[in-house]
Amino acid sequence: MSIHDIARADHACLIVHGPDQPGLVAAVTALITRNDANIVTLDQYSDNPAGGAFFQRVVFHRTDLSAALPAIEADLEKTLGPYEMSWRLTDQSIPKRMAVLASTSDHCLLDLLWRHRRGELSVTIPMVISNHTTTAEDVRSFGVPFFHVPSRPGPDKSAAEAEILRLLDGNVDFVVLARYMQILSEDFIAKLGVPVINIHHSFLPAFIGAGPYKKAKERGVKLVGATCHYVTADLDEGPIIEQDVVRVTHADTAADLQRRGADVERAVLSRAVAWHAEDRVIRHGNHTIVF
Amino acid sequence: MSIHDIARADHACLIVHGPDQPGLVAAVTALITRNDANIVTLDQYSDNPAGGAFFQRVVFHRTDLSAALPAIEADLEKTLGPYEMSWRLTDQSIPKRMAVLASTSDHCLLDLLWRHRRGELSVTIPMVISNHTTTAEDVRSFGVPFFHVPSRPGPDKSAAEAEILRLLDGNVDFVVLARYMQILSEDFIAKLGVPVINIHHSFLPAFIGAGPYKKAKERGVKLVGATCHYVTADLDEGPIIEQDVVRVTHADTAADLQRRGADVERAVLSRAVAWHAEDRVIRHGNHTIVF
Amino acid sequence: MSIHDIARADHACLIVHGPDQPGLVAAVTALITRNDANIVTLDQYSDNPAGGAFFQRVVFHRTDLSAALPAIEADLEKTLGPYEMSWRLTDQSIPKRMAVLASTSDHCLLDLLWRHRRGELSVTIPMVISNHTTTAEDVRSFGVPFFHVPSRPGPDKSAAEAEILRLLDGNVDFVVLARYMQILSEDFIAKLGVPVINIHHSFLPAFIGAGPYKKAKERGVKLVGATCHYVTADLDEGPIIEQDVVRVTHADTAADLQRRGADVERAVLSRAVAWHAEDRVIRHGNHTIVF
Amino acid sequence: MSIHDIARADHACLIVHGPDQPGLVAAVTALITRNDANIVTLDQYSDNPAGGAFFQRVVFHRTDLSAALPAIEADLEKTLGPYEMSWRLTDQSIPKRMAVLASTSDHCLLDLLWRHRRGELSVTIPMVISNHTTTAEDVRSFGVPFFHVPSRPGPDKSAAEAEILRLLDGNVDFVVLARYMQILSEDFIAKLGVPVINIHHSFLPAFIGAGPYKKAKERGVKLVGATCHYVTADLDEGPIIEQDVVRVTHADTAADLQRRGADVERAVLSRAVAWHAEDRVIRHGNHTIVF
């Protein structure tokens, strides 16, 4: 499958999100019909039919989509205004621009690059930024620009963040922290202004800090896993997109746990990135709806 | 959770199924709105937006549902007629009547009875029928009638089937074969006229016949599992509702495989029964859509 | 399979545990040979070949085992003394005596009783103790004595614990907390003097306290699971025996999460109990070796 | 972890395999002790203590291993001769030489190359052979030689096989078919004389032939998986080394199933290769023991 199968011509994705109300689904589907579009997939969810929140994802096909978009947007504005719903409409023929920040570990980074090349991810990758140079050659062999922004403790941090911001500014639609081992400041996240996706081991809040697999080994865990989430001010507590685990035994060393954990990390991250890229993930409070 | 939470007053489930066409979703949701009902959940799927099949499941709430049902049904007939869609509407306050056929193995049977008592299954269980008496006391301790219909090879088979048909006739909405070790004739299935759900080990078509776990052990399988499906004339080849597996190792004996397999069987069967009871499963060709 | 297949005549289980040293395996296996016994299964593990801890489980067959046990024990004492190893030898024809403490939830309790009846657990169940009477009839239908020991806040607690201790004293080899919703005092655990196995949801240390599934739902977890462990003074932090998870989605309610969690709990607990009953679990520090 | 952590200096792996007999474990462990070696890990399994087959894997450390090997081998010959056991002893400091045969699919091939570079596989990769040139550049970027041996129907097949044999002859210890889409002749396998590992979707014997994922989609499977096995004359029926599955739904297209299947294939194959490389897999009849 090439990327052209995913980033589909004349297909749009509409996300509707707000207080659940009678008539909402009918209003949206009528709107699509009167704009000469045809629903391809429709998912919806209400977390409480009596006064809860409503979430809808509609992918529709419309001949000459780009010409029709302004009219459809105006109609949405007018139709959904009375319902006080938030909505966003994206042209699925335009893949999202994804930057990847990484450090020395290459398992998540290379898996994303490889899946992108296979056409499994509806994204473009304008750049990879790392505080190390170890992965530069690999990244460039995929035809992706690599920028080295070293990080040092102390005042250097804001300098590095500023440089990263300059590189990303206006160039990306979301950022993936693919085992990027620097803590990003709240200020950085705020200035960046696009979603940031992070991946970490799934023991949290257990085994916080350095050497989580060694601590997990000492506790004798029988599962290791990974959690992928959006970054918020509360670094590792943002809305979860995807999680998974694998079984381990007492015979696995801490290094084995780490290796098995790395396998789960790349699998979980790649699924979360694919879903985000296809607008399948809606954030609400501190959790996500994944259609 | 009591059964009253599942078999909900004033809630109906509408299944719509047929050729995908523009305007279909809008037509259905408009219909629900104009009948003063409110959509609680809506799932839909199209297996091919260009000329494929369309599947929709809508649960809606309507005050005084039973009084309103005839009008809603008439509206459905009129509205969906032009689309040539098949549909069915069920009142969710009325649990389906489920008969269970079993032999000597009790793991699937008791799990269903126990989940029913906990209120996890939106069904009533008017009877259990078995060709053995070993489970009679257990079944009756759950307050469920038990009927013994012995099976013998040869001409007895049709006699037994006839007796089972007399017991089931008009009394049940679906039948579960919970490790019922008799092959039912095509004629029986045809006369029965309600869906029949079966569970078997998931190696098929490998290891056909007696002693599948012994054969699986000899082949050194690393997974054992179970498949739950609707019964068709092609006994073990009907549309799959649910499947699952667990890992095993060389150190597991054939008896261990069978025990692990039994754990998967009861889990898979209970999920499939719950989904069928809530009208979540739509059959299409030789497969199912599970919402 | 009957319990007689598990609680095997003339079979013994030897656990050896201590500092790893050259010659240890040879010494143990030579001992078994010179006592006219034949090794049936042997598992061993060393957590660090250079100065780590050594763990071994040997099941052996010896004709007239009970007559030979004193001599084998004397030989073990003499042989393993110089190595400063701890060891224990159990006659596998004698099932362990397991008491179950429960409250109102029946999923873990009934699964243990049912598996015991099927012969899947090498135990006898001399009693079930509960602070409620809701499960009394079910328990007794399995032919197992049921004792009601009500728990009330305040001074009643020690009275209830004292009564439980009187019931258990000398009658059991281990205790299972099958969703027993009372916190047992350190003093109780110390006086009890036999291993205690507990089961809880696997989010800990996240979502501590009441309503864990509601909190998990708010965080949008994609997995729910269960952890089974030995009880230590640190209530929910003892050595883990077994863990497992299942996938959930945003469409699952907090009640759904709890139901799926209950399914995992009973599966995880039954595996842990079976392993403990067969002497497959060795505690070391705050973790376990499971052979 | 570098490869030097896996391919460990002064460590040997002994596999013992044959009819189970009293005294066998004692004999082997005594032999290791008297050759001044120290057991690092020992696993054993007997498929039937009364007259079954016995399997043992011992990793031991011996200072100056290579000098001591001839004496240890002579001792093994002498000691195990009376027991009629087969055995093999491998120096773990010498990684096995693995050739990979591939076609156009790169998911299994690149995963093996990447894991090898990370030091996760105790192998060297002297060559990759393909009947296509699509992966040549990628393979060579890992510093691994790539040979193109085109395959054509008819008489060309034996010519291609002969060329592959010339390349492999004397240069490899085992061969991995990483989605190599040519059927190898029995004659080729016989002449090759080293183990061959294959990976395929796990539906077999269902959905044989072309387009298995399309057929699986039509049947509505809820799981897709992969099976890794040794190649025997019966092409896809050889002893299974490892299997795994992932869940899918009706909403996954046949292309989705294939992508999810590819993820399982590379995971399953990499585990099987790692285990084979570390001599953890013993073939017996048509199944394997995996320690």
Coordinates of C-alpha atoms in Angstrom, one line a residue, chain D residues 30-271:
Chain D
A30 CA 29.0 -34.8 37.7
L31 CA 30.8 -34.7 34.3
I32 CA 30.6 -30.9 34.3
T33 CA 31.9 -30.6 37.8
R34 CA 34.9 -32.9 37.2
N35 CA 35.8 -30.9 34.2
D36 CA 36.2 -27.8 36.4
A37 CA 33.2 -26.1 34.8
N38 CA 30.4 -24.3 36.5
I39 CA 26.8 -24.6 35.5
V40 CA 25.3 -21.3 34.5
T41 CA 21.8 -22.4 33.4
L42 CA 20.3 -25.9 33.2
D43 CA 17.0 -26.8 31.8
Q44 CA 15.6 -30.2 31.3
Y45 CA 12.4 -31.9 30.3
S46 CA 11.1 -35.4 30.1
D47 CA 8.0 -36.0 28.0
N48 CA 7.2 -39.1 30.0
P49 CA 9.2 -40.1 33.1
A50 CA 8.3 -43.7 32.4
G51 CA 10.1 -44.5 29.2
G52 CA 9.8 -41.2 27.4
A53 CA 12.4 -38.9 25.8
F54 CA 14.8 -36.7 27.8
F55 CA 16.0 -33.3 26.8
Q56 CA 18.6 -31.2 28.6
R57 CA 20.3 -27.9 27.9
V58 CA 23.2 -26.9 30.1
V59 CA 25.2 -23.7 29.7
F60 CA 28.4 -23.8 31.6
H61 CA 31.5 -21.7 32.2
R62 CA 35.0 -23.1 32.0
T63 CA 38.2 -21.1 32.1
D64 CA 40.2 -21.7 29.0
L65 CA 37.2 -23.3 27.4
S66 CA 38.7 -23.9 23.9
A67 CA 41.7 -25.7 25.3
A68 CA 39.5 -27.9 27.5
L69 CA 36.8 -28.7 24.8
P70 CA 38.5 -31.9 23.4
A71 CA 38.8 -33.4 26.9
I72 CA 35.2 -32.5 27.7
E73 CA 34.0 -34.0 24.4
A74 CA 35.9 -37.2 25.1
D75 CA 34.4 -37.4 28.5
L76 CA 30.9 -36.9 27.1
E77 CA 31.5 -39.6 24.5
K78 CA 32.5 -42.0 27.3
T79 CA 29.9 -41.0 29.8
L80 CA 26.8 -40.7 27.6
G81 CA 27.8 -43.7 25.4
P82 CA 26.2 -46.3 27.8
Y83 CA 23.0 -44.2 27.9
E84 CA 22.7 -44.1 24.1
M85 CA 22.1 -40.4 24.2
S86 CA 22.8 -38.0 21.4
W87 CA 24.5 -34.8 22.4
R88 CA 26.1 -31.7 20.9
L89 CA 28.5 -29.2 22.5
T90 CA 28.8 -25.7 21.1
D91 CA 31.3 -22.9 22.1
Q92 CA 29.1 -19.9 22.8
S93 CA 31.9 -17.5 22.0
I94 CA 31.4 -18.4 18.3
P95 CA 28.2 -17.0 16.9
K96 CA 26.3 -19.1 14.3
R97 CA 26.5 -18.0 10.7
M98 CA 23.0 -17.2 9.4
A99 CA 22.1 -16.6 5.7
V100 CA 18.8 -14.9 4.9
L101 CA 16.8 -15.7 1.8
A102 CA 14.3 -13.0 0.9
S103 CA 12.1 -11.8 -2.0
T104 CA 10.5 -8.3 -2.2
S105 CA 8.9 -8.1 1.3
D106 CA 11.4 -6.4 3.6
H107 CA 9.7 -6.5 7.0
C108 CA 11.3 -9.8 8.3
L109 CA 14.6 -9.2 6.6
L110 CA 15.2 -5.7 7.9
D111 CA 14.1 -6.6 11.4
L112 CA 16.7 -9.4 11.5
L113 CA 19.4 -7.0 10.2
W114 CA 18.5 -4.3 12.7
R115 CA 18.3 -6.7 15.6
H116 CA 21.7 -8.1 14.6
R117 CA 23.2 -4.7 14.6
R118 CA 21.8 -4.0 18.0
G119 CA 23.5 -7.1 19.3
E120 CA 20.2 -8.9 20.0
L121 CA 21.1 -12.0 17.9
S122 CA 24.1 -14.2 18.6
V123 CA 24.8 -14.6 14.9
T124 CA 26.9 -13.3 12.0
I125 CA 25.2 -12.7 8.7
P126 CA 27.6 -13.7 5.9
M127 CA 25.0 -13.0 3.2
V128 CA 21.5 -12.2 2.1
I129 CA 20.3 -13.9 -1.1
S130 CA 17.2 -12.7 -2.9
N131 CA 15.5 -13.4 -6.2
H132 CA 14.8 -9.7 -6.5
T133 CA 17.1 -6.6 -6.1
T134 CA 14.7 -4.3 -4.3
T135 CA 16.3 -4.8 -0.9
A136 CA 20.0 -4.8 -2.0
E137 CA 20.8 -1.2 -1.0
D138 CA 19.2 -1.6 2.5
V139 CA 21.0 -4.9 3.1
R140 CA 24.4 -3.4 2.1
S141 CA 23.8 -0.4 4.3
F142 CA 24.0 -2.8 7.2
G143 CA 27.4 -4.0 6.0
V144 CA 26.0 -7.3 4.9
P145 CA 26.8 -8.8 1.4
F146 CA 23.8 -9.1 -0.9
F147 CA 23.6 -11.7 -3.8
H148 CA 20.9 -11.6 -6.4
V149 CA 19.9 -15.1 -7.7
P150 CA 16.9 -14.6 -10.0
S151 CA 14.3 -17.4 -10.0
R152 CA 12.3 -18.3 -13.0
P153 CA 9.7 -21.0 -13.5
G154 CA 10.7 -24.3 -15.2
P155 CA 14.2 -25.6 -15.6
D156 CA 15.7 -22.3 -14.2
K157 CA 14.7 -23.4 -10.8
S158 CA 17.3 -26.1 -10.3
A159 CA 19.9 -23.7 -11.8
A160 CA 18.9 -21.0 -9.2
E161 CA 19.0 -23.6 -6.4
A162 CA 22.4 -24.8 -7.5
E163 CA 23.7 -21.2 -7.5
I164 CA 22.3 -20.6 -4.0
L165 CA 23.9 -23.9 -2.8
R166 CA 27.3 -22.8 -4.2
L167 CA 27.0 -19.5 -2.3
L168 CA 25.9 -21.1 1.0
D169 CA 28.1 -24.2 0.8
G170 CA 30.4 -24.3 3.9
N171 CA 29.6 -20.7 4.7
V172 CA 26.5 -20.9 7.0
D173 CA 25.2 -22.8 10.0
F174 CA 21.6 -22.1 9.3
V175 CA 19.3 -20.5 6.8
V176 CA 16.3 -18.2 7.4
L177 CA 13.6 -17.9 4.8
A178 CA 12.4 -14.3 5.5
R179 CA 9.3 -14.3 3.3
Y180 CA 11.3 -16.0 0.5
M181 CA 8.5 -16.7 -2.0
Q182 CA 10.0 -19.6 -3.9
I183 CA 9.3 -23.2 -3.0
L184 CA 12.6 -25.0 -2.4
S185 CA 12.9 -28.5 -3.6
E186 CA 13.4 -31.5 -1.3
D187 CA 16.7 -32.1 -3.0
F188 CA 17.9 -28.6 -2.2
I189 CA 17.0 -29.0 1.5
A190 CA 18.8 -32.3 1.6
K191 CA 21.9 -31.0 -0.1
L192 CA 22.0 -27.9 2.0
G193 CA 22.5 -30.0 5.2
V194 CA 21.9 -27.2 7.7
P195 CA 18.6 -26.2 9.5
V196 CA 16.2 -24.0 7.6
I197 CA 13.8 -21.8 9.4
N198 CA 10.6 -20.5 7.7
I199 CA 7.8 -18.1 8.7
H200 CA 4.3 -18.0 7.4
H201 CA 0.8 -16.8 8.4
S202 CA -0.7 -19.1 11.0
F203 CA -4.0 -19.9 9.4
L204 CA -2.6 -23.0 7.7
P205 CA -4.0 -25.5 6.9
A206 CA -6.9 -23.0 6.4
F207 CA -6.7 -20.5 3.5
I208 CA -4.0 -22.4 1.6
G209 CA -2.4 -20.8 -1.5
A210 CA -2.6 -17.2 -2.8
G211 CA -4.4 -14.4 -1.1
P212 CA -4.7 -15.9 2.4
Y213 CA -5.6 -12.6 4.0
K214 CA -8.4 -12.1 1.5
K215 CA -9.8 -15.5 2.3
A216 CA -9.4 -14.8 6.1
K217 CA -11.3 -11.6 5.7
E218 CA -14.1 -13.4 3.9
R219 CA -14.4 -15.9 6.8
G220 CA -14.3 -13.0 9.3
V221 CA -11.4 -14.1 11.4
K222 CA -10.9 -12.2 14.6
L223 CA -7.2 -13.1 15.0
V224 CA -4.3 -13.1 12.5
G225 CA -0.9 -14.6 13.4
A226 CA 2.3 -16.2 12.3
T227 CA 4.0 -19.5 12.7
C228 CA 7.7 -20.1 12.6
H229 CA 9.0 -23.6 12.0
Y230 CA 11.8 -25.7 10.7
V231 CA 11.5 -26.7 7.1
T232 CA 11.1 -30.4 6.4
A233 CA 10.2 -32.3 3.2
D234 CA 6.6 -31.4 4.2
L235 CA 7.0 -27.7 3.5
D236 CA 4.7 -26.0 5.9
E237 CA 4.3 -28.8 8.3
G238 CA 7.7 -28.9 10.1
P239 CA 8.3 -28.6 13.8
I240 CA 6.9 -25.3 15.2
I241 CA 9.4 -23.1 17.0
E242 CA 7.1 -20.1 17.8
Q243 CA 3.7 -18.7 17.1
D244 CA 1.8 -15.6 18.0
V245 CA -1.4 -13.7 17.0
V246 CA -3.0 -10.2 17.2
R247 CA -6.7 -9.3 17.3
V248 CA -8.4 -7.8 14.3
T249 CA -12.0 -6.7 13.7
H250 CA -14.4 -6.6 10.8
A251 CA -13.3 -3.0 10.2
D252 CA -9.8 -4.1 9.2
T253 CA -9.5 -4.6 5.4
A254 CA -7.6 -7.5 3.9
A255 CA -4.7 -5.1 3.5
D256 CA -4.9 -4.2 7.2
L257 CA -4.9 -7.9 8.1
Q258 CA -1.8 -8.3 6.0
R259 CA 0.0 -5.4 7.7
R260 CA -0.9 -6.6 11.2
G261 CA 0.2 -10.1 10.1
A262 CA 3.5 -8.7 8.9
D263 CA 4.1 -7.2 12.4
V264 CA 3.5 -10.6 14.0
E265 CA 5.7 -12.3 11.4
R266 CA 8.7 -10.2 12.1
A267 CA 8.2 -10.5 15.9
V268 CA 7.8 -14.3 15.8
L269 CA 10.6 -14.8 13.4
S270 CA 13.1 -12.7 15.4
R271 CA 12.3 -14.7 18.6

